C-alpha positions as a Python dict, from the first residue, in 0.01 Angstrom:
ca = {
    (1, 'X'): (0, 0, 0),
    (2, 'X'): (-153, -206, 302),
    (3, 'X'): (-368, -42, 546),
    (4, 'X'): (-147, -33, 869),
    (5, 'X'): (-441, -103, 1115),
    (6, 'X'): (-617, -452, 890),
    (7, 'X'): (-552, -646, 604),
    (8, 'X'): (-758, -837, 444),
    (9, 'X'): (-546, -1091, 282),
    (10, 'X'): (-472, -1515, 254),
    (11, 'X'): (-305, -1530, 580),
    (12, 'X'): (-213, -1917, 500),
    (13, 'X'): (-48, -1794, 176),
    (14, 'X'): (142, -1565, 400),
    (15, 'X'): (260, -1857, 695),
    (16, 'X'): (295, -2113, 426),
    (17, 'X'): (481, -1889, 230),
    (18, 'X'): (742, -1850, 540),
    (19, 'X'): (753, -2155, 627),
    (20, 'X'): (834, -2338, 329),
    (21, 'X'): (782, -2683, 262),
    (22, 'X'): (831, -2854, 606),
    (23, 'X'): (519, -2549, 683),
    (24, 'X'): (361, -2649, 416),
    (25, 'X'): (329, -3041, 500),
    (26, 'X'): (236, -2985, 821),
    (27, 'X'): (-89, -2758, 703),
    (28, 'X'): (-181, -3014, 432),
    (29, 'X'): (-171, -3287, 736),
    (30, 'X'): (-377, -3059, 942),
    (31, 'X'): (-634, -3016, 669),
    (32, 'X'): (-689, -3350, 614),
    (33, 'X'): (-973, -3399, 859),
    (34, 'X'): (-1335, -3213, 835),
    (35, 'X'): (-1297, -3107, 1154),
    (36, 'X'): (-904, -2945, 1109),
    (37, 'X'): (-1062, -2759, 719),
    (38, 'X'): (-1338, -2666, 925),
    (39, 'X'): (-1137, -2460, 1152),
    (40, 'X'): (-893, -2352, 888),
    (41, 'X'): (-880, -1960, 879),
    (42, 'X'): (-1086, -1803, 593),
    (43, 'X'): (-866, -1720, 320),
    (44, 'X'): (-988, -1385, 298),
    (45, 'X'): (-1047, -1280, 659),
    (46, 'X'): (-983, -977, 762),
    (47, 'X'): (-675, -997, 1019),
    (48, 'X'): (-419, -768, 1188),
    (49, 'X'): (-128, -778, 1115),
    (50, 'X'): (24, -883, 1470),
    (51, 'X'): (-259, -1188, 1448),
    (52, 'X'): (-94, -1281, 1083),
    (53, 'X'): (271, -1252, 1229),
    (54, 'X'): (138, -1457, 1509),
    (55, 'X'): (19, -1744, 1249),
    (56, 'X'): (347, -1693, 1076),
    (57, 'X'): (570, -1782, 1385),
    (58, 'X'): (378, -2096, 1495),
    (59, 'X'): (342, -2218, 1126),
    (60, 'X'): (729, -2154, 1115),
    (61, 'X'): (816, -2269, 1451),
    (62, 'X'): (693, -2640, 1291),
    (63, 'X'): (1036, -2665, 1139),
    (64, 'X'): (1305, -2833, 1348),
    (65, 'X'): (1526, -2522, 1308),
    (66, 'X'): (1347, -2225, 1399),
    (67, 'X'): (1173, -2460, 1656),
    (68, 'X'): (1540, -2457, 1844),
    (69, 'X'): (1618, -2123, 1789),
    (70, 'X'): (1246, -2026, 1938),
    (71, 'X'): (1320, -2255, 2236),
    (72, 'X'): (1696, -2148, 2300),
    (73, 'X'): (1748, -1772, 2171),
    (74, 'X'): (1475, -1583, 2400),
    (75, 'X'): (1437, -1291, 2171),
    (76, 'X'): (1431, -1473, 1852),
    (77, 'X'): (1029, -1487, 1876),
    (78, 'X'): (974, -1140, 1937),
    (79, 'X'): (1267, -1017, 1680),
    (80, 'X'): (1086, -1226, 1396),
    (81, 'X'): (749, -1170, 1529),
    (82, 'X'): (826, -762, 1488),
    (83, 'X'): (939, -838, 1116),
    (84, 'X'): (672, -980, 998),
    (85, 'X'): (431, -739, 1112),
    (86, 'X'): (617, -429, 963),
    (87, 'X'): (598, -591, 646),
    (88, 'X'): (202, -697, 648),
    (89, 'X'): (165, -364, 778),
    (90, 'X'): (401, -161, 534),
    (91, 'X'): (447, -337, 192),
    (92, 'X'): (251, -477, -97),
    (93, 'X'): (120, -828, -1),
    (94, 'X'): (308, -906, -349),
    (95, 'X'): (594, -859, -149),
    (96, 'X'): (548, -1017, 158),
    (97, 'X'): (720, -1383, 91),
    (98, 'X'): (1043, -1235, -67),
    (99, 'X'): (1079, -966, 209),
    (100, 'X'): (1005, -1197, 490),
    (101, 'X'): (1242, -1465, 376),
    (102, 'X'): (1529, -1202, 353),
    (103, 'X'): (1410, -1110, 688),
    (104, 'X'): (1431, -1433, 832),
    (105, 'X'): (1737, -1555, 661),
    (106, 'X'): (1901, -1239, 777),
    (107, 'X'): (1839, -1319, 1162),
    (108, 'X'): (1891, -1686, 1142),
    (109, 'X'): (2209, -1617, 1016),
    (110, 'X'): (2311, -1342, 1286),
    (111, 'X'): (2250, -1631, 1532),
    (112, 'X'): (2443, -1895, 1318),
    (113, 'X'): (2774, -1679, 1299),
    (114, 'X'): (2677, -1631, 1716),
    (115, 'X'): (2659, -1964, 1811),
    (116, 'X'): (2846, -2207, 1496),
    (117, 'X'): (3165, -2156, 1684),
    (118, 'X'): (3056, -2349, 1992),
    (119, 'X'): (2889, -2649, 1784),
    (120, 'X'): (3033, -2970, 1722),
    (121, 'X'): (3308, -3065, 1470),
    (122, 'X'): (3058, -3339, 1373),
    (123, 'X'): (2812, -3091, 1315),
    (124, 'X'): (2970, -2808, 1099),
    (125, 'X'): (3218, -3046, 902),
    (126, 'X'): (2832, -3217, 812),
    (127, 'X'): (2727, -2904, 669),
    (128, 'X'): (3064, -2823, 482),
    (129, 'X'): (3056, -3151, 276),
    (130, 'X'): (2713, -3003, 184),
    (131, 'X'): (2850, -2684, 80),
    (132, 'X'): (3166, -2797, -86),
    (133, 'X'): (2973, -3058, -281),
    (134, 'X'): (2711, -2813, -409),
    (135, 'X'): (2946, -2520, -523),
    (136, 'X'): (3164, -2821, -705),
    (137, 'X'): (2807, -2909, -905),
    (138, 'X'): (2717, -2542, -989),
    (139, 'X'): (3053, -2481, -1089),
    (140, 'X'): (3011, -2373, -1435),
    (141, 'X'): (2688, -2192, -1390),
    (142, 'X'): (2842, -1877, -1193),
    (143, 'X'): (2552, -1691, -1112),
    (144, 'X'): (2377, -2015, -996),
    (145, 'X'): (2696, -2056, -787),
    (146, 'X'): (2705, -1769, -601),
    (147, 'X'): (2361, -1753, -543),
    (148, 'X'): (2404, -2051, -348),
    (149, 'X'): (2698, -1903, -188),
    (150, 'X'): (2485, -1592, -104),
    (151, 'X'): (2157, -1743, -73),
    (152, 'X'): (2008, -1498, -358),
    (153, 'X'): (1725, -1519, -586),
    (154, 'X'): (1927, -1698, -869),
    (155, 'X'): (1975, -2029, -678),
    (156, 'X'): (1610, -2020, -510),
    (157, 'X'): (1508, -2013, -839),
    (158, 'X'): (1656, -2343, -960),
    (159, 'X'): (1743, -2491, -578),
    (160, 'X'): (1677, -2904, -626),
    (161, 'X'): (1388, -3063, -425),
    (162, 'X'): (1488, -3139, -100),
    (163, 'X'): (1700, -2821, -73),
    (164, 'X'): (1569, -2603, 180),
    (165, 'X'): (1477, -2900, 452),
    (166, 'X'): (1831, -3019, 372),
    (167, 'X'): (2001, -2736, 465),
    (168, 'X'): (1760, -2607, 766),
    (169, 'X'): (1806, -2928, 905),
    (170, 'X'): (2202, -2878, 883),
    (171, 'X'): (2212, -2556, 1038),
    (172, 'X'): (1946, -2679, 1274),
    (173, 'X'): (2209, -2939, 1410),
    (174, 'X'): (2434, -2699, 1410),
    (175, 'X'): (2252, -2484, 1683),
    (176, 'X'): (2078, -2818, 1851),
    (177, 'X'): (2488, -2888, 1938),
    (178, 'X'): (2585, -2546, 2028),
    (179, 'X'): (2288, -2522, 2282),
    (180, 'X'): (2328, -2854, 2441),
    (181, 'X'): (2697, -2946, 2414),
    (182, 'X'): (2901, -2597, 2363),
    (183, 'X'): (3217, -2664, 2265),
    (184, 'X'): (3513, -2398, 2389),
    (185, 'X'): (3741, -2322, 2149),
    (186, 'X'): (4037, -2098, 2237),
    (187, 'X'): (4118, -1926, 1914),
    (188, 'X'): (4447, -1693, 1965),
    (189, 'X'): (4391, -1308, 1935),
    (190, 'X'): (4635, -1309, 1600),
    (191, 'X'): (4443, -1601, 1435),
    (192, 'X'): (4770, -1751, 1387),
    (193, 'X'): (4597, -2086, 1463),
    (194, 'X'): (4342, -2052, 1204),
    (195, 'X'): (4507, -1844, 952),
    (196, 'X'): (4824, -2019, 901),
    (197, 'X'): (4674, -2420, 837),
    (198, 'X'): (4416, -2218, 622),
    (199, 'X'): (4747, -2033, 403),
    (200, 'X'): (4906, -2379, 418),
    (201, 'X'): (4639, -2550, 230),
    (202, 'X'): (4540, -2269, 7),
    (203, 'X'): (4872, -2282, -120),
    (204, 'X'): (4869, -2670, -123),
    (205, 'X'): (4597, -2600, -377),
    (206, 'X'): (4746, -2446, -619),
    (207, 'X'): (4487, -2147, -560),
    (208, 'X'): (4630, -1753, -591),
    (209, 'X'): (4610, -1564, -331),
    (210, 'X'): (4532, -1296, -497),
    (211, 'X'): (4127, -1431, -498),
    (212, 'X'): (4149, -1379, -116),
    (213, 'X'): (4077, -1063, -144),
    (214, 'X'): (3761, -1093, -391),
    (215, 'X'): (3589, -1245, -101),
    (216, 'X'): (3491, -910, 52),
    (217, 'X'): (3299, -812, -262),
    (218, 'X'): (3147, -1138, -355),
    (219, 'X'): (2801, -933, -457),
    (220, 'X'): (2935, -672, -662),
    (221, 'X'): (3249, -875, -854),
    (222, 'X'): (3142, -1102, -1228),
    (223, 'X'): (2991, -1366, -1062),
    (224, 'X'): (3265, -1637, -1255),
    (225, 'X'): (3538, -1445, -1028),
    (226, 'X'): (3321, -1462, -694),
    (227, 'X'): (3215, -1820, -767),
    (228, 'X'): (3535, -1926, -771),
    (229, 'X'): (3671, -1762, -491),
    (230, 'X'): (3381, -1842, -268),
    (231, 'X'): (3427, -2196, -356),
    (232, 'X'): (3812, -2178, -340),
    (233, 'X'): (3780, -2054, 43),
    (234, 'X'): (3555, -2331, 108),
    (235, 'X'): (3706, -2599, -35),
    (236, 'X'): (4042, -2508, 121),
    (237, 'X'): (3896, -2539, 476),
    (238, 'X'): (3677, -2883, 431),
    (239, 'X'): (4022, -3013, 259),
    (240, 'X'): (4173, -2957, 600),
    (241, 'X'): (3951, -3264, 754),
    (242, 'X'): (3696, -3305, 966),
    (243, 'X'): (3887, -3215, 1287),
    (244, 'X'): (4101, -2900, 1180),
    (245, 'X'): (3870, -2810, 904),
    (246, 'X'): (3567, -2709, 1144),
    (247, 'X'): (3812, -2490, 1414),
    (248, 'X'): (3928, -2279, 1118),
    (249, 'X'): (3605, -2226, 1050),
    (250, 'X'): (3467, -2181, 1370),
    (251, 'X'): (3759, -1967, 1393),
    (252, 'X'): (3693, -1733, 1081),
    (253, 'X'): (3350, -1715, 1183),
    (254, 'X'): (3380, -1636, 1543),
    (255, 'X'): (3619, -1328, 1383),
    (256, 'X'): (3382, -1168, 1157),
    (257, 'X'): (3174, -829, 1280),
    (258, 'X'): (2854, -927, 1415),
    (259, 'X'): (2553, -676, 1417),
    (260, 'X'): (2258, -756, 1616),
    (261, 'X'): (1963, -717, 1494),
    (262, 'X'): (1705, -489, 1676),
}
């Protein structure tokens, strides 16, 4: 177990680790002077852990979409600032990357299902294509699929290059249009607006509607079954069109429980 006071660990492993490969480039730039690798932290200093959450954040805050959640959401710093300390201070260093990407992926998408509603159509139709196409490719490797779905382990593992600034830069349009540009949706109290275009196309399908109701359990059903009704719900919303498509979204979205984090 870490000492809760110091640890004496490669901090850059840590930041780099968290910031994936966006982080990563920008470090390598950094170090390509004699007088930036002269400055570079020693990789076996001795640091607290609020000065290696510290590095984390501004490391992190390199990439275009925790940069606009930093500048927009004022207690994202200190929520993700507070997470990466407990775990320097509380787990294994071996630990460390996988816990703080759950961490962060967890809050980042807290704020997503906050503020996705009041982005563009432009914007979240963008990142649906994305989504639709990618569960269409990993169709017939399940767990592959719903790891993608899920963001788990089993897609991480195999995600294509490219991946990860692809799809931080989709969600980070997604917020950049929400902050500057909210759109106001009215959304009636029933969801009749959103729920009966979204029956009407399931149907047009040719999906059962029995796989609706797999979509509460999409972690703990055979991955073949959640795959394909993950993919099913998604595909029936981007088939409504770019216009429709993202307000039955927005609308599902906007409807589902939302805990904040603390």
């Amino acid at each position: 177990m870490i000492s809760k006071s110091v640890v004496s660990v490669s901090a850059i492993a840590l930041v780099l680790a968290l910031a994936g490969p966006a982080g990563a480039a920008a470090h390598k730039t950094q170090a390509k002077t004699p007088a930036a690798a002269a400055k570079a932290p020693d990789p076996s200093s001795v640091l607290s852990p609020d000065a290696v959450a510290d590095q984390a954040l501004e490391i992190m805050k390199k990439t275009r979409l925790v940069k606009v959640l930093s500048d927009n959401v004022p207690e994202f710093d200190g929520l993700m600032r507070s997470r990466i300390r407990t775990i320097v201070a509380t787990m294994p260093q071996t630990e460390w990357a996988d816990q703080a990407r759950m961490q962060s992926q967890a809050l980042v998408q807290y704020y997503f299902a906050v503020y996705m509603p009041m982005a563009s159509d432009e914007s979240i139709y963008a990142l649906m294509k994305y989504d639709t196409d990618n569960l269409a490719l990993y169709a017939g490797q399940p767990e592959v699929c719903i790891g993608y779905a899920v963001g788990n382990a089993a897609f991480i593992k195999v995600a294509p290059a490219g991946y990860i600034e692809k799809v931080s830069d989709l969600k980070a349009a997604i917020f950049e249009s929400a902050f500057k540009a909210p759109v106001h949706r009215d959304f009636k109290p029933d969801l009749s607006d959103v729920r009966t275009p979204f029956i009407a196309q399931y149907q047009k399908e040719g999906y059962d509607m029995k796989d609706l109701s797999l979509l509460g359990s999409l972690t703990t059903i055979p991955a073949a079954d959640a795959c394909r009704a993950y993919s099913q719900f998604n595909k029936t919303i981007y088939d409504l069109g770019p216009k429709q498509g993202p307000f039955v979204m927005a609308g599902f979205t906007n409807a589902a429980p939302k805990v904040k984090p603390n």
